[in-house]
Each structure stands twice: as structure tokens, then as C-alpha cells.
mmCIF file of C-alpha atoms (C1' of nucleotides) in Angstrom:
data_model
loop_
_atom_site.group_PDB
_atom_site.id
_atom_site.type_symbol
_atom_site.label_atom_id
_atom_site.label_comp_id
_atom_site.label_asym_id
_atom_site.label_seq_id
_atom_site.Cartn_x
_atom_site.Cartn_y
_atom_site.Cartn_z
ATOM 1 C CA UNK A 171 130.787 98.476 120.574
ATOM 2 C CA UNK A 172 133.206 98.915 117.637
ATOM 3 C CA UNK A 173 131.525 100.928 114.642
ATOM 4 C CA UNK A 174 133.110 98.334 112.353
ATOM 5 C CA UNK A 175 132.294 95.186 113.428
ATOM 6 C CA UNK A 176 129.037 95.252 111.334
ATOM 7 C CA UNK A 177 126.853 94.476 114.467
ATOM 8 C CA UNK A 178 125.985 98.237 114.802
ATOM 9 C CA UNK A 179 121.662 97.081 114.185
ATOM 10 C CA UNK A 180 122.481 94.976 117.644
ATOM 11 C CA UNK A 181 122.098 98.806 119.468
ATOM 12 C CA UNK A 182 118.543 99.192 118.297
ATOM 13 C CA UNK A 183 117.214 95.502 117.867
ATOM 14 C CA UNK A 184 116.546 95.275 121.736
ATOM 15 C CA UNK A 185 114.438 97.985 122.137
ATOM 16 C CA UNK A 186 112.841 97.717 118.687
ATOM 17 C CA UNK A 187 111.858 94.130 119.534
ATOM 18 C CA UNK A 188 110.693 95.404 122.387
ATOM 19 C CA UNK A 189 108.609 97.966 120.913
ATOM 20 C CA UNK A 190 106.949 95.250 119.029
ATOM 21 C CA UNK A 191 106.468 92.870 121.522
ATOM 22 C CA UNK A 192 104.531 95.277 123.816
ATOM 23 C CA UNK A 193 102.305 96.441 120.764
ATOM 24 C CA UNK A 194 101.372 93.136 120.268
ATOM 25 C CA UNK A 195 100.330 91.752 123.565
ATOM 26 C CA UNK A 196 98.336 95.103 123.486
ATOM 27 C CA UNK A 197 96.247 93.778 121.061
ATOM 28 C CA UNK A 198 96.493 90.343 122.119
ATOM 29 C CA UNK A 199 98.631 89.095 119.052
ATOM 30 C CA UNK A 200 101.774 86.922 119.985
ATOM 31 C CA UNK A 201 105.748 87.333 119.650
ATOM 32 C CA UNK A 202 106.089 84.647 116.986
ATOM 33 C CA UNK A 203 110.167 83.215 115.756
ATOM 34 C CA UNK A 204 108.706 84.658 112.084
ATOM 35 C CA UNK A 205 108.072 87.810 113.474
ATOM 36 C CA UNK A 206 111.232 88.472 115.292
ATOM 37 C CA UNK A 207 113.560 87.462 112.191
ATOM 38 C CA UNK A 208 111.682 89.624 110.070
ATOM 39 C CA UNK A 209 112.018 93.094 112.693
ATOM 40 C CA UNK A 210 115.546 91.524 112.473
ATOM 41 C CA UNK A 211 115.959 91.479 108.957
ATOM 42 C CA UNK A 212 114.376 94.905 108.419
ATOM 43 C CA UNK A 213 117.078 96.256 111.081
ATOM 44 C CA UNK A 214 119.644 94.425 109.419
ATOM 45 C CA UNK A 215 118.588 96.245 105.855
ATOM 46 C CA UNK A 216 118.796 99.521 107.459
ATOM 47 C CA UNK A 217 121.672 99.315 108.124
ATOM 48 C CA UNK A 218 123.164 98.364 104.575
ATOM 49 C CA UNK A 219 121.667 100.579 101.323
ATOM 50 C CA UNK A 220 119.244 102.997 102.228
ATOM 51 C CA UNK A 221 116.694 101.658 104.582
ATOM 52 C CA UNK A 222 113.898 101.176 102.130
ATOM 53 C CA UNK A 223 112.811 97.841 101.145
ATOM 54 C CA UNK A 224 109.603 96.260 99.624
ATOM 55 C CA UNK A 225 108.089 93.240 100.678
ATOM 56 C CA UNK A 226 109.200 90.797 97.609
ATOM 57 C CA UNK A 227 113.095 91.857 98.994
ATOM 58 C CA UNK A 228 112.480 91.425 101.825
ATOM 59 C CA UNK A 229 111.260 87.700 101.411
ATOM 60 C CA UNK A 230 114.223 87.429 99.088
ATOM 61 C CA UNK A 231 116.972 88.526 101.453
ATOM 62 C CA UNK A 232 115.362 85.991 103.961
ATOM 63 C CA UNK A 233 115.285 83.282 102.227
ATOM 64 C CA UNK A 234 119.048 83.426 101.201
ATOM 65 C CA UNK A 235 119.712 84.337 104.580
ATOM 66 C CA UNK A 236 118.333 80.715 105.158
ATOM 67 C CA UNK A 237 115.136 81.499 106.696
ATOM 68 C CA UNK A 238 112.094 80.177 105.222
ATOM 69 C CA UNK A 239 109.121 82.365 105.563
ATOM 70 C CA UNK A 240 106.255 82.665 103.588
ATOM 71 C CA UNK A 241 105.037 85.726 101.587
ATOM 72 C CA UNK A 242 101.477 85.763 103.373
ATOM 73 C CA UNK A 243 103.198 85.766 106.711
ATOM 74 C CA UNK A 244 105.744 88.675 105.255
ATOM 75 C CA UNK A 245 103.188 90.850 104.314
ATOM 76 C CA UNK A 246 101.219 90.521 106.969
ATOM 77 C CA UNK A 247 104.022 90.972 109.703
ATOM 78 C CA UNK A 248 105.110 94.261 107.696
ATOM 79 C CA UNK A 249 101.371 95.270 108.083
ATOM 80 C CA UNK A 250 101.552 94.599 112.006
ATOM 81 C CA UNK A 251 105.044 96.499 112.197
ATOM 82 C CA UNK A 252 103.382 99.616 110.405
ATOM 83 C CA UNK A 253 100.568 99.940 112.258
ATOM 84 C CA UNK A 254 103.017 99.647 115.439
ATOM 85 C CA UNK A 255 104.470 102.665 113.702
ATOM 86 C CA UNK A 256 108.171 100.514 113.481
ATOM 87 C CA UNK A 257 108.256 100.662 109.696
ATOM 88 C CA UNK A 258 106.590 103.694 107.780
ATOM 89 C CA UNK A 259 105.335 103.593 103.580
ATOM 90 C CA UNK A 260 107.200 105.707 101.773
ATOM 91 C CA UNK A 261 105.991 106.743 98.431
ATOM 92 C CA UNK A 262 108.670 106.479 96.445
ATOM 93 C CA UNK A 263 107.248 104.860 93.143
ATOM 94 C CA UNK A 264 103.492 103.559 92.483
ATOM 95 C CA UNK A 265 104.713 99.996 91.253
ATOM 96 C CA UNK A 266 104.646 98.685 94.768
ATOM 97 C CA UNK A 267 104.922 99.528 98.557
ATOM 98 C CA UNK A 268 108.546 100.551 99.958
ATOM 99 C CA UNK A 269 108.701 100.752 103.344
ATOM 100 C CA UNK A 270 111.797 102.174 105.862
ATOM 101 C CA UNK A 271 112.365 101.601 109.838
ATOM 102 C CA UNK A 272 110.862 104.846 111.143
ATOM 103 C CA UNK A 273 112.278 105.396 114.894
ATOM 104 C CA UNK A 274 113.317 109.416 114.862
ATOM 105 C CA UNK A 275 112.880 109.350 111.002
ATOM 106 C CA UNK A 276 109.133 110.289 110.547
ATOM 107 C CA UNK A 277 110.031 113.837 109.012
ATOM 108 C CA UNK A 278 112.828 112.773 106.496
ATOM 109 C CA UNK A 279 112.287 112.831 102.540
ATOM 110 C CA UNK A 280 113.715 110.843 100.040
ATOM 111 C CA UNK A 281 116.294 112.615 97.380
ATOM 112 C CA UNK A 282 116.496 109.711 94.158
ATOM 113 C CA UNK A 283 119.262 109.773 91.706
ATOM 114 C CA UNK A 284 117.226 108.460 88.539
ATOM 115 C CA UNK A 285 120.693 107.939 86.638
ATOM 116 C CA UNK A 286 121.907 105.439 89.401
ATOM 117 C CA UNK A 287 118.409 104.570 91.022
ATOM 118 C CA UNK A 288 120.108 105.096 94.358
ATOM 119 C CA UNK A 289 117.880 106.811 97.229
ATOM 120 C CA UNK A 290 119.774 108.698 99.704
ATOM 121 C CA UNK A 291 117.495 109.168 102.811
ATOM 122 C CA UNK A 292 117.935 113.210 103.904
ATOM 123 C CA UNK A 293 116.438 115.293 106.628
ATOM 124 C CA UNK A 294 114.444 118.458 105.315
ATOM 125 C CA UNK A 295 114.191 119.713 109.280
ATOM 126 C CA UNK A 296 112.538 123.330 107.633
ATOM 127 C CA UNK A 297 109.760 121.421 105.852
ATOM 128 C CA UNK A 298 108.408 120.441 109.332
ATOM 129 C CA UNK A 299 107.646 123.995 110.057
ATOM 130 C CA UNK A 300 106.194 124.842 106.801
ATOM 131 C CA UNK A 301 104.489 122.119 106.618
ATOM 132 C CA UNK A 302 102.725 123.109 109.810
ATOM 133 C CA UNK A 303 102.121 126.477 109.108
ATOM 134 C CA UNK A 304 100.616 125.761 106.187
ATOM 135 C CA UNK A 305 98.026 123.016 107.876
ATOM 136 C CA UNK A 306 97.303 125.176 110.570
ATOM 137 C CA UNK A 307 96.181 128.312 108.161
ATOM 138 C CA UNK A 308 93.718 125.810 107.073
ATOM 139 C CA UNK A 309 92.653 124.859 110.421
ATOM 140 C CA UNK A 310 94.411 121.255 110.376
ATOM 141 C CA UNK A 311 96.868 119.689 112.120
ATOM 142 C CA UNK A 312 99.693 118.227 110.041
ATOM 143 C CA UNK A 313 100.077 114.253 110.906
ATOM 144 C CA UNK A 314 103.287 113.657 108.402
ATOM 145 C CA UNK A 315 103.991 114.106 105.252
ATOM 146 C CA UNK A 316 106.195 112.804 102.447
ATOM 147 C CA UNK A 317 108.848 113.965 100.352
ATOM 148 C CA UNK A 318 110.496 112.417 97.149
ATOM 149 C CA UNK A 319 113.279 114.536 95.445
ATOM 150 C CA UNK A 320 114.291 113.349 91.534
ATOM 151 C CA UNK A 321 117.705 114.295 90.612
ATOM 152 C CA UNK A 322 120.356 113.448 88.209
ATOM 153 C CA UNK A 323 124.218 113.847 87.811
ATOM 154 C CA UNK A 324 123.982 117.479 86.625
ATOM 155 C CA UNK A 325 126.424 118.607 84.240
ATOM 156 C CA UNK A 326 126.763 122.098 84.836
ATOM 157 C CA UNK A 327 130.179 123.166 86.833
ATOM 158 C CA UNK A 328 129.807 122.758 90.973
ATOM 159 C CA UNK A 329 131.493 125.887 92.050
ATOM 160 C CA UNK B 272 84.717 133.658 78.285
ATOM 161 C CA UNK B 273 82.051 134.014 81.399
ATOM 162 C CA UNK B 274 84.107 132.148 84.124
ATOM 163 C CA UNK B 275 80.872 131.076 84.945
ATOM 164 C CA UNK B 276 79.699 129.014 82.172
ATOM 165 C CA UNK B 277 81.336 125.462 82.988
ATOM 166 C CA UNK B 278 83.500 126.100 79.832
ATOM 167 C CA UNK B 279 86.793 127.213 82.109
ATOM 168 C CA UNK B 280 88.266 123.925 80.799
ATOM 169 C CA UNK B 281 88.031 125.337 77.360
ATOM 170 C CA UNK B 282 91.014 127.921 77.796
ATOM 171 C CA UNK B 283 93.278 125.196 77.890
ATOM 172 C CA UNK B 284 92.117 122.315 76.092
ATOM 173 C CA UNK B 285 93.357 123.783 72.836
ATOM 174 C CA UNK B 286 96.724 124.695 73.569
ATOM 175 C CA UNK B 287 96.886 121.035 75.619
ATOM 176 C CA UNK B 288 95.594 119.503 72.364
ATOM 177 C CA UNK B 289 98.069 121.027 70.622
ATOM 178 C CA UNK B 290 101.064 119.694 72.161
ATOM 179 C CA UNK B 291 100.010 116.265 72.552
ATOM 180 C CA UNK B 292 99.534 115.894 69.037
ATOM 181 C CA UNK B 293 102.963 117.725 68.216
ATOM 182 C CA UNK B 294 104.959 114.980 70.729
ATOM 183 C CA UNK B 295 102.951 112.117 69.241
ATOM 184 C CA UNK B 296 103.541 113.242 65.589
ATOM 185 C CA UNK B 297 107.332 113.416 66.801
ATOM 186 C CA UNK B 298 107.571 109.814 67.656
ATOM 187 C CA UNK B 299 105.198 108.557 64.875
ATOM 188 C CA UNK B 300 102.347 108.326 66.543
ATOM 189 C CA UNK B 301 98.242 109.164 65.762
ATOM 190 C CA UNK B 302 96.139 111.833 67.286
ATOM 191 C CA UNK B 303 92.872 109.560 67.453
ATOM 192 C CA UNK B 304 89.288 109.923 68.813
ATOM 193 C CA UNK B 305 90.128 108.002 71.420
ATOM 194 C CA UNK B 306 93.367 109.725 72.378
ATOM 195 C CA UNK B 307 91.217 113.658 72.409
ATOM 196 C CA UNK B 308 88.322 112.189 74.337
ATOM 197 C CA UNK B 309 90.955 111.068 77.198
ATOM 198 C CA UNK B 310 92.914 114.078 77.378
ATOM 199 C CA UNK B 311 89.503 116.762 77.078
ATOM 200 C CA UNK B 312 88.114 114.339 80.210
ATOM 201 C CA UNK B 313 90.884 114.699 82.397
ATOM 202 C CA UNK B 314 91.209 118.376 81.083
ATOM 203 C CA UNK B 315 87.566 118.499 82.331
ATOM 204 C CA UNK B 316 88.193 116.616 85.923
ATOM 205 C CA UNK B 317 90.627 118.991 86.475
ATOM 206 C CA UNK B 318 87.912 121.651 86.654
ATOM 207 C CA UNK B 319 86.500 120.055 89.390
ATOM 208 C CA UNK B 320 87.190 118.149 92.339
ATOM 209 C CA UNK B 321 91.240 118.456 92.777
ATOM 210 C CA UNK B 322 92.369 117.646 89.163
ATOM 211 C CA UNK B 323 93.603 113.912 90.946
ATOM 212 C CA UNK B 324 92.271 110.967 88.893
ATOM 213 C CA UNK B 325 93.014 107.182 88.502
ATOM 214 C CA UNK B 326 92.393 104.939 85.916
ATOM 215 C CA UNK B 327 89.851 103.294 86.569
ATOM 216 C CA UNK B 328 87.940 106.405 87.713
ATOM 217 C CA UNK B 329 88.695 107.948 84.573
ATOM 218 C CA UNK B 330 87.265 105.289 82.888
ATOM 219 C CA UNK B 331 84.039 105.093 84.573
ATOM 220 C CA UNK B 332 83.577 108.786 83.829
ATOM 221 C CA UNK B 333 83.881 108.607 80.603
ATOM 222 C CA UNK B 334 81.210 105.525 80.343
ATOM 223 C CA UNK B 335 78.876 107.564 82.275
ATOM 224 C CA UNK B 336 79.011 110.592 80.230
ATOM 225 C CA UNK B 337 78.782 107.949 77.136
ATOM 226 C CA UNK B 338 81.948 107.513 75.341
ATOM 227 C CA UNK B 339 82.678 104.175 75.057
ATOM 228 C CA UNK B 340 86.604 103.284 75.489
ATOM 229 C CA UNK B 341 88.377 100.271 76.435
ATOM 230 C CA UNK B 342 90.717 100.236 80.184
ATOM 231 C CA UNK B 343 93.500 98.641 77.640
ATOM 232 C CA UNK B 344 93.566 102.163 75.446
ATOM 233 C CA UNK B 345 92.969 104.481 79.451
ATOM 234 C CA UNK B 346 96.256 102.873 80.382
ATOM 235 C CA UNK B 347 97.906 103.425 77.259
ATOM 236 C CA UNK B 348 97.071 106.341 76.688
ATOM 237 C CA UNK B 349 97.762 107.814 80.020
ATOM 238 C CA UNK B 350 101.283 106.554 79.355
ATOM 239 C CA UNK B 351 101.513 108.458 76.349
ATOM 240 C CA UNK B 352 100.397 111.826 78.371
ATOM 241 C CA UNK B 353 102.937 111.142 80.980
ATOM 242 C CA UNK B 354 105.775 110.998 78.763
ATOM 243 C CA UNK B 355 104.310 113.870 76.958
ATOM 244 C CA UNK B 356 104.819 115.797 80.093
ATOM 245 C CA UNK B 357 101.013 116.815 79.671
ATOM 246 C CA UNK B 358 100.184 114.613 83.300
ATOM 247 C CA UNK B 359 101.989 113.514 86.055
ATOM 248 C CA UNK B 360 101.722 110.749 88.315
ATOM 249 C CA UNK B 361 101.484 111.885 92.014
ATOM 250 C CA UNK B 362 102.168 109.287 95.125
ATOM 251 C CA UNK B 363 99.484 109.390 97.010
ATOM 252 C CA UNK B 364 99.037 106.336 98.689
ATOM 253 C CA UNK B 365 100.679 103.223 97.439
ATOM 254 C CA UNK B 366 97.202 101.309 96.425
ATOM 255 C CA UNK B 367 96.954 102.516 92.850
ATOM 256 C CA UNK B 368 98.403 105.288 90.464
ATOM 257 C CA UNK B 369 97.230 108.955 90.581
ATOM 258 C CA UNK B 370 97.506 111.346 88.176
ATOM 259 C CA UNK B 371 97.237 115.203 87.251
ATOM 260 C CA UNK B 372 97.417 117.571 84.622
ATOM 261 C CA UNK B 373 101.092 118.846 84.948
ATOM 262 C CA UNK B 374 100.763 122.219 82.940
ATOM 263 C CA UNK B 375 103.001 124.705 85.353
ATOM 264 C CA UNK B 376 102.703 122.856 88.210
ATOM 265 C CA UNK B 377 105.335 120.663 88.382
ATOM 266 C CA UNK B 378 106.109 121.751 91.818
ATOM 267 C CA UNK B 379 103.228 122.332 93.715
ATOM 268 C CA UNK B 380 102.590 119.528 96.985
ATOM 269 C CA UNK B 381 98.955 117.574 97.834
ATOM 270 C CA UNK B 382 97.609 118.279 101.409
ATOM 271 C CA UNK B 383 95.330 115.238 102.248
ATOM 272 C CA UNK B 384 92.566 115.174 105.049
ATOM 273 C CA UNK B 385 93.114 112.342 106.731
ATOM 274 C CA UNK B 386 89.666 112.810 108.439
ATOM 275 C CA UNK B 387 87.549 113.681 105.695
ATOM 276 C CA UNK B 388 89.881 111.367 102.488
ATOM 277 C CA UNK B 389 89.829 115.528 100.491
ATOM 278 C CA UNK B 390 93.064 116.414 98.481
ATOM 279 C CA UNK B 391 93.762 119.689 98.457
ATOM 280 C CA UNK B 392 97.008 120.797 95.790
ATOM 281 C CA UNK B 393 98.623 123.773 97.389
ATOM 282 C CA UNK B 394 101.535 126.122 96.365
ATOM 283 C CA UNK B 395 105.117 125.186 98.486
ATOM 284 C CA UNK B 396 107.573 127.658 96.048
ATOM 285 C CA UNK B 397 109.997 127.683 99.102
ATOM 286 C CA UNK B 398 110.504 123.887 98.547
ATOM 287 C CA UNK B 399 112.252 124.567 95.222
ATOM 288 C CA UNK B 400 115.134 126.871 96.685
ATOM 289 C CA UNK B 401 115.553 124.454 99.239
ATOM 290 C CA UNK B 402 115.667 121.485 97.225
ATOM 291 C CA UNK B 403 117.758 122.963 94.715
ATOM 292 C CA UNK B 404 120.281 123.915 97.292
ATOM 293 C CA UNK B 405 120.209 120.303 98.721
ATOM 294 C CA UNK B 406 121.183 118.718 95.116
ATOM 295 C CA UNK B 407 123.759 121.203 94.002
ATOM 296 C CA UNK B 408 125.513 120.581 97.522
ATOM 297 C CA UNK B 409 125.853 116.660 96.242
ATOM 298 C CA UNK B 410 126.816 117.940 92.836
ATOM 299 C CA UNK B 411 123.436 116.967 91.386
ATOM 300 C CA UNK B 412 120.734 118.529 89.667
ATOM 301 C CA UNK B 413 116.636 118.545 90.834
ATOM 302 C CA UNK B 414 114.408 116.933 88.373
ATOM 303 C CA UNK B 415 111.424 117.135 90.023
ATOM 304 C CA UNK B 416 109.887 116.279 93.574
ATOM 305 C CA UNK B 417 106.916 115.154 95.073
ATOM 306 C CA UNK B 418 105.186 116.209 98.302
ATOM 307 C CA UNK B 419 102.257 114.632 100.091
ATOM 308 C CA UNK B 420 101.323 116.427 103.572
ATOM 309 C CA UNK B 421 98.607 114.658 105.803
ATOM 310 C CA UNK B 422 97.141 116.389 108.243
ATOM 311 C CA UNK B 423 93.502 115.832 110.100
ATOM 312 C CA UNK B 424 91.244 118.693 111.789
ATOM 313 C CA UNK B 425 92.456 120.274 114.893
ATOM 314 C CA UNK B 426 91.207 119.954 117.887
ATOM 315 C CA UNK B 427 93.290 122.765 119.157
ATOM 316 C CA UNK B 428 92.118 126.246 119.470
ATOM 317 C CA UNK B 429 93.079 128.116 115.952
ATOM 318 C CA UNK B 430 94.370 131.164 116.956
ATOM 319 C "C1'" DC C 4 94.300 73.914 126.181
ATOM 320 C "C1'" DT C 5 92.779 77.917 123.726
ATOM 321 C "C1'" DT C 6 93.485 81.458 120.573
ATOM 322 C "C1'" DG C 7 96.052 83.065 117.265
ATOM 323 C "C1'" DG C 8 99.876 82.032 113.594
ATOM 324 C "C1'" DT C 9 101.882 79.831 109.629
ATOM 325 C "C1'" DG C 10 102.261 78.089 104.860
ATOM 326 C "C1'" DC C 11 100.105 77.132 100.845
ATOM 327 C "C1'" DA C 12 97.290 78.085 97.138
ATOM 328 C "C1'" DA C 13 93.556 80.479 95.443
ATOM 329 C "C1'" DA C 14 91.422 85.013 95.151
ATOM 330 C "C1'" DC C 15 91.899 89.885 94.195
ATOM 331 C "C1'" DA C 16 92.943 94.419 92.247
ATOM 332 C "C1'" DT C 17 95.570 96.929 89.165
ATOM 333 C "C1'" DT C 18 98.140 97.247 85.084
ATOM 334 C "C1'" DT C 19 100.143 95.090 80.819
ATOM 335 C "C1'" DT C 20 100.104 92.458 76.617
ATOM 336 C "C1'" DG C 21 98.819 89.384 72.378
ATOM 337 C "C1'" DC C 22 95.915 89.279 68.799
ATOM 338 C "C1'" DA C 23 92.334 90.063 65.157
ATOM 339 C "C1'" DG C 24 90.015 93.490 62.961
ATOM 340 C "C1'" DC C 25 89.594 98.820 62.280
ATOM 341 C "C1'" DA C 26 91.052 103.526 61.044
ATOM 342 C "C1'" DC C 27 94.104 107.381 60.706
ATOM 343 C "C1'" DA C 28 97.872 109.689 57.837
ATOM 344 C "C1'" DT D 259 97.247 101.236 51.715
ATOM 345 C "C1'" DG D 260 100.189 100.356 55.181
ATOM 346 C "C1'" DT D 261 101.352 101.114 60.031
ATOM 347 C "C1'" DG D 262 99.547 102.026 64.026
ATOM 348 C "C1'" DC D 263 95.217 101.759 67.088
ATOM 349 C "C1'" DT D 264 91.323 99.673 69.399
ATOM 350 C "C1'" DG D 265 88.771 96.307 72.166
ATOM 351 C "C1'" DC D 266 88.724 92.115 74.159
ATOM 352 C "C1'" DA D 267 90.395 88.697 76.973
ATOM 353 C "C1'" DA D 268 94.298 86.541 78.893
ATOM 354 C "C1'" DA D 269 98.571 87.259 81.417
ATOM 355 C "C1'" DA D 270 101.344 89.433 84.666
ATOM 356 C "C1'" DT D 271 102.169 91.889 89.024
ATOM 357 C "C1'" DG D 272 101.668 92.894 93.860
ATOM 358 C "C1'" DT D 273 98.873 91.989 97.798
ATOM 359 C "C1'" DT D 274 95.178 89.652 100.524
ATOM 360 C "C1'" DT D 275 92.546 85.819 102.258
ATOM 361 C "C1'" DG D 276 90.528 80.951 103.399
ATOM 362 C "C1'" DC D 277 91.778 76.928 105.333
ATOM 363 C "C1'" DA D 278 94.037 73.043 107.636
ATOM 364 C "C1'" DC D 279 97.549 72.224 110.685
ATOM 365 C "C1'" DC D 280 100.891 74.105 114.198
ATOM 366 C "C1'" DA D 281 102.511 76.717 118.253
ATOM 367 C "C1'" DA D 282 102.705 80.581 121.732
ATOM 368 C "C1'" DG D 283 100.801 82.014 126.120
#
DNA sequence: CTTGGTGCAAACATTTTGCAGCACA
DNA sequence: TGTGCTGCAAAATGTTTGCACCAAG
């Protein structure tokens, strides 16, 4: 598949949709149209800006994609796709929920530029083992964690 | 001072005190009743429990222990502290805000039981090397950051 | 066909705001 | 004595839910 030709989500839709599909007949929900264009939007955000949306975007990007969902259903597919562990929370501000696709991304943090409000998704891969340590001197297990890092355009010399 | 005598909180309220009124004289603003009450009742939270309060929980608090004060002037004035620099919001979970007192630790992380809903705030100092060195290498400078580990009781042997 | 799903609108929870009267500087 | 502050209640968010009709399995 050429890198360029902007269909580069395609590689994870099919096993993502998958993923979702299984989870829900596990339950005993159903593969709904609604539910598929949504995973497919969400895919199709990850692969532009950062990754993290909110629900409100979400419904925007939808609708002037020409799909017309409803809010209700929005939020309660994103629900459904979180507790399939698809899409994680991030907490990122307290106004309202952001969310990001979480295959292989469960232990990244999020580094903010508060003079451009963009968020550039890193990995912290020594955080994981610190993190660890630090549950397991307590006698806990460490499930996940979160990470938010503020920073502005500093104006100090980069050597 | 006995550290004994419930009257810990008293170390700091003055100097706290102090500085609040300072930044709101600087912007034109009034120390009132109101204003002192709030900041001496999260000054006293902090004491206990993990020093993590929400509004509303902050609010009923203060009713119980008899001050009457309005949600309108809890909100606004736990803007004021936050721009003081005197609290911090932390992101917790994405329901509602959380705050706490800020004084010196404006880099420590929360560990949450998942198991038992306890917040413990614990010391990560090597996370500010490491997310120093992150910024600078992308030429900006760290603000601030915010770390939420969840972790649940072990089933696993502790060694 | 049966069970669950959708859209809509109303309900909710949290936070913000407009306004009339009150109080600090 | 004037500008800012408070409480109240209404408005504004963001999210959830009840219900009637629709559709997946």
C-alpha cells in the first residue's frame, strides 16, 4: 500500500472492526451501520492531528462527512468501544472527555504545547517501569496510568 | 507546635493567607470572609484524607462544619486560587474537577486504587529530568505535568 | 420474529453567569 | 462611598436516559 495515498487507517480498520465485532456478540450487542462508521471515523481521526478527539467532534466530523448520527448513539458507541478497550480516556483537560484509539498505545503520555494547543502523543517507555516499581513497593499492581506534559515555546537558546 | 494537636494545618495557613491576599490585592481584588474560610478549609482537607477535593465536596464541608457559603462564590473562588498558583487542578477521572493545594508540589503524581477508589499522592522526582529532557529535545520548555497511576491489589506473591 | 438499536427530546450533573442587594478598602 | 462581592436562581455545558419506532441476527 502506498504511504501517501491517505488510505493508510485501511491497514488497521479490518482487524479493529473485528475486534469490535467479536466484543460485541460476546455480550450479545449487535454490529450496527452506526457503529461501524463511527470505529471508522475514529480510525480515520487517528490518522490526521493527534488521535484524540471528544465526543461533540466527533459528531461534528460525521456529520460533515455526510453521516447523520445522533449524539445519544455517539456517546454511547464511544462507551461500548472503551469498555472493548478500542478507544482509551485520556485526561487531558477536565472540561470534557478526550478519548484516543488505544491498540499498542496504552503506556504513552500526552506532551501539550499551551502556546499552540497542539498535543503531540509521545512514548515515555521508562515510566512503565517506574511506574511498576513504585505500585509493587506498595503491594499493587499497576493497571495504567496517565501522563500529561505542559510546555511552551521556550525562549532560552537550544544548544 | 505538638504535631499532635490537629493544628498541623496551622503552619501553613498563614504564609498561604498571605499570598493569596498579595495576588488578589495585585489585580484589584478583596480578601473577604468568604474568600479565608475557603482557602483555611481546603488548607484543613489537606490535613486529612489526600489533600484531593471537588467542589461540591468542598462545599458540603463547609455547611457541615457551619459556614454558610454559596456553590456560585466555591467556584469562583477556587478560580481565583488556581490562578493564584495556591491550588491546582489534578485529572483524575474526567467526571468532575479535582483539586489540591499546590504549595511545592507541583510535580508530584496520584496513585489511585482501583479496588478500594483511595488516592494516594506520591513523589516521581525522576519524571522531571525525564520530561525536561523530552521538551528541550523539541526546543520547548516543561510547564508542568500531570500523572495519574492506577493500579489494584496484587494477587501475586510480593516478594 | 425477538431482542437490541436508533433518534429525539427531556433529564441530569457540573460549572458559569446575570442581577439585586451587601460589604470591604 | 464606590467598586467589587455574595447569594440566588437561571443559563450553559457535557453526558445520560426514556420512549416509540426501526433493524440486526
Amino acid at each position: 500500500m502506498n504511504p501517501s495515498d491517505g488510505l493508510e487507517h485501511l491497514s488497521i480498520i479490518e482487524p479493529l472492526c473485528a475486534v469490535f465485532r467479536r466484543k460485541l456478540k460476546q455480550v450479545g450487542l449487535k454490529y450496527t451501520p452506526e457503529r461501524a462508521q463511527i470505529l471508522d471515523a475514529i480510525i480515520r481521526r487517528d490518522g490526521e492531528s493527534s488521535g484524540v478527539f471528544q465526543a461533540d467532534e466527533l459528531l461534528a466530523a460525521m456529520r460533515s462527512a455526510g453521516f447523520r448520527v445522533s449524539k445519544a448513539t455517539i456517546y454511547r458507541t464511544i462507551k461500548l468501544l472503551a469498555d472493548s478497550g478500542i478507544i482509551q480516556q485520556v485526561l487531558f483537560d477536565a472540561e470534557s472527555a478526550h478519548y484516543q484509539l488505544a491498540y499498542g498505545k496504552s503506556a504513552s503520555a500526552l506532551l501539550v504545547n499551551v502556546d499552540t494547543r497542539e498535543i503531540i502523543p509521545i512514548e515515555l517507555p521508562e515510566l512503565v517501569s517506574l511506574r511498576d516499581r513504585i505500585c509493587k513497593a506498595r503491594g499493587l499492581a499497576a493497571e495504567g496510568h496517565r501522563v500529561v506534559i505542559y510546555a511552551r515555546v521556550g525562549n532560552q537558546m537550544v544548544k
